[in-house]
Amino acid sequence: MNYNSTRDNTLKVSAASAIATGIAPDGGLFVPETVPTLSENDFNALMGMNYIERAVFIFKKFLTDFTEQEIEYCAKGAYSGTFENDVPAPLYTLKDGTHILELWHGPTCAFKDLALQILPYLLTTSAKKVSKAKETVILVATSGDTGKAALEGFCDVEGTKIVVFYPSDGVSPMQKHQMCTQKGENVSVCAIKGNFDDAQSAVKKIFTDCETAKLLEKNGMQFSSANSINWGRLAPQIIYYVSAYCDLLKKDESVRTNGFNIVVPTGNFGNILAAYYAKKMGVPVKKLICASNANNVLTDFLKTGTYNKNRDFYTTVSPSMDILISSNLERMLYELSDHDDAFVAKMQSDLAQKGMYTVSDKVKARFNELFYGGCCDDESTLKTIKETWEKFGYLCDTHTAVAVNVYNSYVKETGDNTQTVIASTASPYKFCASVLSAFQEKAPEKEFDAVDLLSAKTGVKIPEPLLALKDAKVRFTDICEKDKIEDFVLNYLKI
Ligand SMILES: *Cc1c(COP(=O)(O)O)cnc(C)c1O
């Protein structure tokens, strides 16, 4: 199976090439030529499998230039011994029947682990197939969770170096601590004076700069991306939605005919896009519910058909969703315009030049058929954490709470009582101060005192990987201007 660029579908590359390079030379994103489908027999077979077997089964359909041995090597390396109880994506059901897909039982306690534990395997395997470069340099822009998950995934992986940029005032204290204490000989972390969009734009610019690419090539290096613009990030995310459907089926066969909704707390549109691809593969998903925080550019887009990033940027209690340029929406535009590359290129150039674009009524109607968009502010997010705790004894993090809140509004508005899976994207212990404030508790100054207080108050288990960082030494303290990112990278690479 080949991959096209969203901005030029005459460009065709193999999966290995799409993953090794991360982004198309024209600035577009790689998308599968056709989305493989799963039959009822496939689902029946998948029901009897564990997570690794399910992953192998699905990867085989997307990575047709990988051998079965290579895919098995990648999936086993990524998902055995790395997630709590070796169950990467458990489904928890609240007393009212709502399902919570807990995606934060990995080494960094956020859903990014599901993809970033396997990406280094996919990437090094891909690079061996298609690239002459001896070393792959991973550049990451993070709103908090991707950075740590990528560092953990690529730490001391042979043939790779990784540089992470995070907004200096835009991540939680625990997220910052996780990144700045990262171990490994091939890692570097730097704060930037700017927000996530600044970091993402700067990193994307370095990727598509020919001069810089030549300089790297001369030194036996090649850039790639660990952000969800890389297909190697998205494909692993499709797996947990298929897996969740199989787990639902095991509990209740009726979901096969009745279908279910999926709610995703959304920032860069990667996670919800993966849910869309799962639907396209044959998972009976009814509505995809796109939940945003105060940075509600997607809610407005779904309502009006105009995507407009010219607006105030808010720093919220759900920092991993503080994003105004949702990169992966580009792939969705491509899918819902029937692969109209010229249309996508036009929308993206409007976005770059005017900060906005408007889709046709037809494309908008297609979005509205598939998606429901909603948003909530910090006050409602915190209120939802408290209510969910009081009603169900379930403690959710600030991002998951946005999803729960928007789902409640959706049900109130539509009366839809279809079974629903809410993607839970992080452990509440990554955002202690905010979660404590939901209970009117002031967080102690020291982060791990806040962890202890939240644990004492709720009795919810503290994840081991966070506990292990309590006395970890801070290794990275650099801060740079947003227009100096490239210098920082070249300096680190000593070229
Ligand atoms: C990254 C992240 C999100 C947003 O996911 P996207 O794929 O960027 O839409 C939501 N919640 C948490 C905790 C995250 O880390």
Coordinates of C-alpha atoms and ligand atoms in Angstrom, one line a residue:
M1 CA 0.0 0.0 0.0
N2 CA 1.3 3.5 -0.9
Y3 CA 1.0 6.8 0.9
N4 CA 0.1 10.1 -0.8
S5 CA 0.7 13.7 0.2
T6 CA -2.5 15.6 1.2
R7 CA -1.2 18.4 -1.1
D8 CA -0.2 16.3 -4.1
N9 CA -1.7 12.8 -4.6
T10 CA 0.5 12.1 -7.6
L11 CA 3.2 11.7 -5.0
K12 CA 3.4 8.0 -3.9
V13 CA 5.7 6.6 -1.3
S14 CA 6.0 3.4 0.8
A15 CA 5.0 3.3 4.4
A16 CA 8.6 3.0 5.4
S17 CA 9.4 6.2 3.5
A18 CA 6.4 8.1 4.9
I19 CA 7.5 7.2 8.4
A20 CA 11.2 7.8 7.9
T21 CA 10.6 11.3 6.6
G22 CA 7.6 12.3 8.7
I23 CA 6.3 15.0 6.4
A24 CA 6.0 15.3 2.6
P25 CA 8.5 17.5 0.8
D26 CA 5.6 19.8 -0.3
G27 CA 4.7 20.4 3.4
G28 CA 1.7 18.1 3.1
L29 CA 1.0 15.1 5.4
F30 CA 1.2 11.4 4.3
V31 CA -2.1 9.6 4.1
P32 CA -2.9 6.0 3.0
E33 CA -4.0 5.7 -0.6
T34 CA -6.9 3.5 0.5
V35 CA -8.0 2.6 4.0
P36 CA -8.0 -1.2 4.6
T37 CA -11.2 -2.7 5.9
L38 CA -11.9 -5.3 8.5
S39 CA -14.6 -8.0 8.0
E40 CA -16.9 -9.5 10.7
N41 CA -14.6 -12.5 10.6
D42 CA -11.6 -10.3 11.2
F43 CA -13.3 -8.7 14.3
N44 CA -14.2 -12.2 15.6
A45 CA -10.6 -13.2 15.3
L46 CA -9.4 -9.9 16.9
M47 CA -11.7 -10.5 19.9
G48 CA -9.7 -13.5 20.8
M49 CA -6.3 -11.8 20.7
N50 CA -4.3 -9.8 23.2
Y51 CA -3.2 -6.2 22.4
I52 CA 0.1 -7.1 20.8
E53 CA -1.6 -9.6 18.5
R54 CA -4.3 -7.1 17.6
A55 CA -1.6 -4.5 16.8
V56 CA 0.3 -7.0 14.5
F57 CA -2.9 -7.9 12.7
I58 CA -3.7 -4.2 12.0
F59 CA -0.2 -3.0 11.2
K60 CA 0.1 -5.7 8.6
K61 CA -2.7 -4.0 6.6
F62 CA -1.0 -0.6 6.8
L63 CA 2.7 -1.4 6.6
T64 CA 2.7 -3.7 3.6
D65 CA 6.4 -3.1 3.0
F66 CA 7.3 -4.5 6.4
T67 CA 7.8 -8.2 6.9
E68 CA 5.7 -10.0 9.5
Q69 CA 8.8 -10.5 11.6
E70 CA 9.6 -6.8 11.5
I71 CA 6.0 -5.9 12.6
E72 CA 6.1 -8.5 15.4
Y73 CA 9.5 -7.2 16.6
C74 CA 8.1 -3.6 16.7
A75 CA 4.8 -4.5 18.5
K76 CA 6.4 -6.8 21.0
G77 CA 9.2 -4.4 21.8
A78 CA 6.7 -1.6 22.3
Y79 CA 3.9 -3.3 24.2
S80 CA 5.4 -6.0 26.4
G81 CA 6.7 -5.0 29.8
T82 CA 6.0 -1.3 29.3
F83 CA 2.4 -0.8 30.3
E84 CA 0.8 -1.6 33.7
N85 CA -0.3 -5.2 33.8
D86 CA 0.7 -5.5 30.1
V87 CA -2.7 -4.0 29.2
P88 CA -2.0 -0.8 27.2
A89 CA -5.7 0.3 26.8
P90 CA -8.1 -1.0 29.4
L91 CA -11.8 -0.1 29.2
Y92 CA -13.3 1.0 32.5
T93 CA -17.1 1.3 32.8
L94 CA -18.7 3.9 35.1
K95 CA -21.8 3.1 37.1
D96 CA -24.0 4.8 34.5
G97 CA -22.6 2.6 31.7
T98 CA -20.3 5.1 30.1
H99 CA -17.0 3.5 29.1
I100 CA -13.7 5.2 29.8
L101 CA -10.8 4.0 27.6
E102 CA -7.8 4.6 29.9
L103 CA -4.8 5.4 27.7
W104 CA -2.4 6.5 30.4
H105 CA -1.0 3.3 31.9
G106 CA 2.3 3.6 30.0
P107 CA 5.7 5.0 31.1
T108 CA 4.8 8.7 30.9
C109 CA 1.2 8.4 32.0
A110 CA -0.4 10.0 28.9
F111 CA -2.0 8.4 25.8
K112 CA 1.0 9.6 23.7
D113 CA 2.8 6.4 25.0
L114 CA 0.6 4.1 22.9
A115 CA 2.2 5.6 19.8
L116 CA 5.5 6.8 21.0
Q117 CA 6.5 3.5 22.5
I118 CA 6.3 1.9 19.1
L119 CA 7.4 4.8 16.9
P120 CA 11.1 4.4 17.5
Y121 CA 10.8 0.7 16.4
L122 CA 8.8 1.7 13.3
L123 CA 11.2 4.5 12.5
T124 CA 14.5 2.7 12.8
T125 CA 13.0 -0.2 10.9
S126 CA 11.8 2.2 8.2
A127 CA 15.1 4.1 8.0
K128 CA 17.0 0.9 7.5
K129 CA 14.8 0.1 4.4
V130 CA 14.8 3.5 2.7
S131 CA 17.4 5.9 4.0
K132 CA 21.1 6.2 3.5
A133 CA 21.5 8.4 6.6
K134 CA 23.2 6.9 9.5
E135 CA 21.4 8.9 12.1
T136 CA 17.8 10.1 12.4
V137 CA 17.3 13.3 14.3
I138 CA 13.8 13.6 15.8
L139 CA 12.5 17.1 16.3
V140 CA 9.5 17.5 18.6
A141 CA 7.3 20.4 19.4
T142 CA 5.2 19.6 22.5
S143 CA 2.3 21.0 24.4
G144 CA 3.5 18.8 27.3
D145 CA 2.9 15.1 26.9
T146 CA 4.3 14.3 23.5
G147 CA 7.7 15.6 24.6
K148 CA 8.1 13.3 27.5
A149 CA 6.6 10.3 25.7
A150 CA 9.0 10.8 22.7
L151 CA 12.0 11.2 25.0
E152 CA 11.1 8.0 26.8
G153 CA 10.5 6.2 23.6
F154 CA 13.7 7.3 21.8
C155 CA 16.0 7.4 24.9
D156 CA 19.3 5.7 23.9
V157 CA 17.8 4.1 20.7
E158 CA 20.7 3.5 18.5
G159 CA 20.9 5.7 15.4
T160 CA 18.7 8.4 16.7
K161 CA 19.0 11.8 18.5
I162 CA 16.0 13.7 19.8
V163 CA 15.4 17.4 20.6
V164 CA 12.3 18.5 22.3
F165 CA 10.9 22.1 22.4
Y166 CA 8.1 23.0 24.9
P167 CA 6.4 26.4 25.7
S168 CA 8.2 27.7 28.8
D169 CA 4.9 28.8 30.5
G170 CA 2.6 26.3 28.8
V171 CA 3.1 23.0 30.6
S172 CA 2.2 21.6 34.0
P173 CA 5.0 21.4 36.7
M174 CA 4.9 17.6 36.5
Q175 CA 5.2 17.6 32.7
K176 CA 8.2 20.0 32.9
H177 CA 9.8 17.9 35.6
Q178 CA 9.3 14.7 33.6
M179 CA 11.0 16.3 30.5
C180 CA 13.8 18.1 32.3
T181 CA 14.9 15.0 34.3
Q182 CA 15.0 12.8 31.2
K183 CA 17.9 10.3 31.1
G184 CA 19.8 9.2 28.0
E185 CA 22.8 10.2 26.0
N186 CA 20.9 11.1 22.8
V187 CA 18.3 13.5 24.2
S188 CA 18.0 17.3 24.5
V189 CA 15.2 19.5 25.9
C190 CA 14.7 23.2 25.5
A191 CA 12.0 25.7 26.6
I192 CA 10.9 28.3 24.1
K193 CA 9.6 31.8 24.7
G194 CA 6.3 31.2 22.8
N195 CA 3.3 28.9 22.8
F196 CA 2.8 25.5 21.3
D197 CA 1.8 26.8 17.9
D198 CA 5.1 28.8 17.7
A199 CA 7.1 25.7 18.5
Q200 CA 5.2 23.6 16.0
S201 CA 5.5 26.1 13.2
A202 CA 9.2 26.6 13.8
V203 CA 9.8 22.8 13.8
K204 CA 7.8 22.3 10.6
K205 CA 9.8 25.1 9.0
I206 CA 13.1 23.4 9.8
F207 CA 11.8 20.2 8.3
T208 CA 11.0 21.7 4.9
D209 CA 14.1 23.9 4.7
C210 CA 16.2 22.5 1.8
E211 CA 19.5 24.1 3.0
T212 CA 19.2 22.6 6.4
A213 CA 18.3 19.2 4.9
K214 CA 21.4 19.3 2.7
L215 CA 23.5 20.2 5.7
L216 CA 22.2 17.2 7.6
E217 CA 22.7 14.9 4.7
K218 CA 26.3 16.0 4.4
N219 CA 26.7 14.8 8.0
G220 CA 25.0 11.5 7.5
M221 CA 21.8 12.7 9.3
Q222 CA 18.2 13.1 8.4
F223 CA 15.3 14.8 10.3
S224 CA 12.1 13.1 11.2
S225 CA 9.1 14.0 13.3
A226 CA 7.6 12.3 16.4
N227 CA 4.6 14.7 16.3
S228 CA 1.3 13.3 15.0
I229 CA 2.0 14.7 11.6
N230 CA 4.0 11.5 11.3
W231 CA 1.9 8.5 10.0
G232 CA 3.9 6.3 12.4
R233 CA 2.2 8.1 15.2
L234 CA -1.3 7.8 13.8
A235 CA -1.3 4.2 12.8
P236 CA -0.7 2.9 16.4
Q237 CA -3.6 5.1 17.6
I238 CA -6.1 3.4 15.3
I239 CA -5.3 0.1 17.1
Y240 CA -6.6 1.1 20.5
Y241 CA -10.0 2.1 19.0
V242 CA -10.3 -1.2 17.2
S243 CA -9.1 -2.9 20.4
A244 CA -11.7 -1.0 22.5
Y245 CA -14.4 -2.2 20.1
C246 CA -13.3 -5.8 20.5
D247 CA -13.4 -5.4 24.3
L248 CA -16.9 -3.9 24.1
L249 CA -18.1 -6.7 21.9
K250 CA -16.9 -9.2 24.4
K251 CA -19.1 -7.5 27.0
D252 CA -22.1 -6.9 24.9
E253 CA -22.7 -8.2 21.4
S254 CA -25.4 -5.6 20.7
V255 CA -22.7 -3.0 20.0
R256 CA -22.1 -4.8 16.7
T257 CA -25.5 -3.6 15.3
N258 CA -26.1 -0.6 17.5
G259 CA -22.7 1.0 17.2
F260 CA -21.1 3.4 19.7
N261 CA -20.0 7.0 20.0
I262 CA -16.4 8.1 20.7
V263 CA -15.5 11.2 22.6
V264 CA -12.0 12.6 22.3
P265 CA -10.5 15.6 24.1
T266 CA -8.8 17.2 21.2
G267 CA -5.9 19.5 20.4
N268 CA -3.9 18.6 17.3
F269 CA -6.7 16.4 16.0
G270 CA -4.5 13.3 15.9
N271 CA -6.3 11.1 18.4
I272 CA -9.8 11.8 17.0
L273 CA -8.5 11.3 13.4
A274 CA -7.3 7.8 14.5
A275 CA -10.9 7.2 15.7
Y276 CA -12.2 8.3 12.3
Y277 CA -9.8 5.8 10.5
A278 CA -11.0 3.0 12.8
K279 CA -14.5 3.9 11.7
K280 CA -13.4 3.8 8.1
M281 CA -11.9 0.4 8.7
G282 CA -15.3 -0.9 9.8
V283 CA -15.6 -0.3 13.5
P284 CA -19.3 0.7 13.9
V285 CA -18.7 4.2 15.3
K286 CA -21.7 6.5 15.3
K287 CA -20.8 10.0 16.3
L288 CA -17.2 11.3 16.8
I289 CA -17.5 13.9 19.5
C290 CA -14.7 16.5 19.4
A291 CA -14.2 18.1 22.8
S292 CA -12.1 21.3 23.1
N293 CA -11.2 23.6 25.9
A294 CA -11.3 27.5 25.7
N295 CA -9.1 27.3 22.6
N296 CA -12.3 26.3 20.8
V297 CA -11.2 26.8 17.2
L298 CA -12.5 23.3 16.2
T299 CA -15.9 23.9 17.8
D300 CA -16.3 27.0 15.8
F301 CA -15.1 25.3 12.6
L302 CA -17.6 22.5 12.9
K303 CA -20.4 25.1 13.6
T304 CA -19.5 27.5 10.8
G305 CA -17.3 25.8 8.2
T306 CA -14.6 28.5 8.8
Y307 CA -11.4 27.7 10.5
N308 CA -10.0 30.8 12.0
K309 CA -6.9 30.9 14.2
N310 CA -6.9 34.7 14.5
R311 CA -8.1 34.8 18.1
D312 CA -6.8 35.0 21.6
F313 CA -4.7 32.0 22.8
Y314 CA -5.6 30.8 26.3
T315 CA -3.4 29.0 28.7
T316 CA -5.8 26.5 30.4
V317 CA -5.8 23.8 33.0
S318 CA -5.7 21.3 30.0
P319 CA -2.4 22.5 28.5
S320 CA -2.0 19.6 26.1
M321 CA -5.0 20.9 24.2
D322 CA -3.9 24.6 24.1
I323 CA -3.5 24.6 20.4
L324 CA -5.0 26.9 17.6
I325 CA -3.5 25.1 14.6
S326 CA -4.8 21.5 14.6
S327 CA -2.3 20.0 12.1
N328 CA -4.2 16.7 11.5
L329 CA -7.3 18.5 10.4
E330 CA -5.4 18.6 7.1
R331 CA -5.8 14.9 6.7
M332 CA -9.5 15.1 7.5
L333 CA -10.0 17.8 4.9
Y334 CA -8.3 15.4 2.4
E335 CA -10.5 12.5 3.4
L336 CA -13.8 14.5 3.3
S337 CA -13.1 16.2 0.0
D338 CA -12.6 12.8 -1.7
H339 CA -8.8 13.3 -1.8
D340 CA -8.9 16.7 -3.5
D341 CA -5.3 17.7 -3.1
A342 CA -5.7 21.1 -4.8
F343 CA -8.4 22.0 -2.3
V344 CA -6.3 20.9 0.7
A345 CA -3.3 22.9 -0.6
K346 CA -5.5 26.0 -1.1
M347 CA -7.0 25.7 2.5
Q348 CA -3.5 25.3 4.0
S349 CA -2.1 28.2 2.0
D350 CA -5.1 30.4 3.2
L351 CA -4.3 29.3 6.7
A352 CA -0.6 30.2 6.3
Q353 CA -1.4 33.6 4.7
K354 CA -4.6 34.7 6.3
G355 CA -4.8 32.5 9.4
M356 CA -8.1 31.2 8.2
Y357 CA -10.0 29.2 5.6
T358 CA -13.6 28.3 4.7
V359 CA -14.7 25.0 3.3
S360 CA -17.6 24.4 0.9
D361 CA -21.1 23.6 2.2
K362 CA -20.6 20.1 0.9
V363 CA -17.5 19.5 2.9
K364 CA -19.0 21.1 6.0
A365 CA -22.1 18.9 5.7
R366 CA -19.8 15.8 5.6
F367 CA -18.0 17.0 8.8
N368 CA -21.3 17.6 10.5
E369 CA -22.6 14.1 9.6
L370 CA -19.5 12.6 11.3
F371 CA -18.6 15.0 14.1
Y372 CA -20.2 16.8 17.0
G373 CA -18.1 19.7 18.4
G374 CA -18.3 21.2 21.8
C375 CA -16.1 23.0 24.3
C376 CA -15.9 24.1 27.9
D377 CA -13.9 26.6 30.0
D378 CA -11.6 25.9 33.0
E379 CA -14.4 26.5 35.5
S380 CA -16.6 23.8 33.9
T381 CA -13.7 21.5 33.5
L382 CA -12.9 21.6 37.3
K383 CA -16.6 21.3 38.2
T384 CA -16.8 18.2 36.0
I385 CA -13.8 16.6 37.8
K386 CA -15.6 17.2 41.2
E387 CA -18.9 15.9 39.9
T388 CA -17.5 12.8 38.3
W389 CA -15.7 12.0 41.5
E390 CA -18.8 12.5 43.7
K391 CA -21.1 10.7 41.4
F392 CA -18.9 7.7 40.3
G393 CA -15.9 7.7 42.5
Y394 CA -13.9 8.2 39.3
L395 CA -11.0 10.7 39.3
C396 CA -10.3 12.1 35.8
D397 CA -7.6 14.4 34.7
T398 CA -8.3 17.9 33.3
H399 CA -8.2 16.8 29.6
T400 CA -10.5 13.8 30.2
A401 CA -12.8 16.1 32.2
V402 CA -13.2 18.3 29.1
A403 CA -14.4 15.3 27.2
V404 CA -16.8 14.2 30.0
N405 CA -18.2 17.7 30.1
V406 CA -18.8 18.0 26.4
Y407 CA -20.3 14.5 26.3
N408 CA -22.8 15.5 29.0
S409 CA -23.8 18.5 26.9
Y410 CA -24.1 16.3 23.8
V411 CA -26.5 13.9 25.6
K412 CA -28.5 16.8 27.0
E413 CA -28.8 18.4 23.6
T414 CA -29.5 15.3 21.5
G415 CA -31.0 12.7 23.9
D416 CA -28.7 10.2 22.1
N417 CA -28.3 7.2 24.4
T418 CA -26.0 5.1 22.2
Q419 CA -23.2 3.4 24.1
T420 CA -20.2 5.7 24.4
V421 CA -16.5 5.4 24.8
I422 CA -14.6 8.4 26.2
A423 CA -10.9 8.5 25.5
S424 CA -9.1 9.3 28.8
T425 CA -5.8 10.8 27.8
A426 CA -3.8 11.4 31.0
S427 CA -3.4 10.4 34.6
P428 CA -4.8 13.0 37.0
Y429 CA -1.4 13.0 38.8
K430 CA 0.2 14.8 35.9
F431 CA -2.0 17.9 36.7
C432 CA -2.2 17.8 40.5
A433 CA -2.5 21.5 41.2
S434 CA -5.5 21.8 38.9
V435 CA -7.2 18.6 40.0
L436 CA -6.7 19.7 43.7
S437 CA -8.3 23.0 42.9
A438 CA -11.4 21.2 41.7
F439 CA -11.8 20.1 45.3
Q440 CA -11.1 23.6 46.6
E441 CA -7.7 22.4 47.9
K442 CA -4.7 24.7 47.5
A443 CA -1.7 22.7 46.1
P444 CA 1.4 22.6 48.2
E445 CA 4.4 24.3 46.5
K446 CA 6.4 21.2 46.0
E447 CA 5.0 19.1 43.2
F448 CA 5.4 15.8 45.0
D449 CA 3.7 17.1 48.1
A450 CA 0.7 17.9 45.9
V451 CA 0.9 14.3 44.6
D452 CA 0.8 13.0 48.1
L453 CA -2.1 15.3 49.0
L454 CA -4.2 14.2 46.0
S455 CA -3.5 10.6 46.9
A456 CA -4.4 11.1 50.6
K457 CA -7.6 12.8 49.6
T458 CA -8.8 10.3 47.0
G459 CA -7.0 7.1 47.7
V460 CA -6.3 6.8 43.9
K461 CA -3.1 5.0 43.2
I462 CA -0.1 7.1 42.2
P463 CA 1.4 5.8 38.9
E464 CA 4.8 4.1 39.5
P465 CA 6.6 6.0 36.7
L466 CA 5.7 9.4 38.4
L467 CA 6.8 8.2 41.8
A468 CA 10.1 7.2 40.4
L469 CA 10.9 10.8 39.4
K470 CA 10.6 12.2 42.9
D471 CA 14.3 12.6 43.5
A472 CA 15.4 12.7 39.9
K473 CA 18.0 15.3 39.0
V474 CA 17.2 18.1 36.6
R475 CA 19.4 17.9 33.5
F476 CA 17.9 20.5 31.2
T477 CA 17.4 24.2 31.9
D478 CA 17.9 25.9 28.4
I479 CA 15.4 28.5 27.2
C480 CA 15.5 30.0 23.7
E481 CA 13.7 32.6 21.6
K482 CA 11.3 31.0 19.1
D483 CA 13.3 32.2 16.1
K484 CA 16.4 30.6 17.5
I485 CA 15.2 27.0 17.4
E486 CA 17.2 26.1 14.4
D487 CA 20.4 27.4 15.8
F488 CA 19.8 25.4 19.0
V489 CA 19.3 22.2 17.0
L490 CA 22.4 22.7 14.8
N491 CA 24.4 23.6 17.8
Y492 CA 23.3 20.5 19.6
L493 CA 24.2 18.4 16.6
K494 CA 27.5 20.2 16.3
I495 CA 27.2 20.8 12.6
Ligands
LIG1 C1 -2.0 15.4 23.3 C2 -3.1 15.4 24.2 C3 -4.4 15.7 23.9 C4 -4.8 16.1 22.5 O1 -4.6 15.1 21.5 P1 -4.5 15.4 20.0 O2 -4.2 14.1 19.3 O3 -3.4 16.4 19.8 O4 -5.8 16.0 19.6 C5 -5.4 15.5 24.8 N1 -5.1 15.2 26.1 C6 -3.8 14.9 26.5 C7 -3.6 14.5 27.9 C8 -2.8 15.0 25.6 O5 -1.6 14.7 26.0

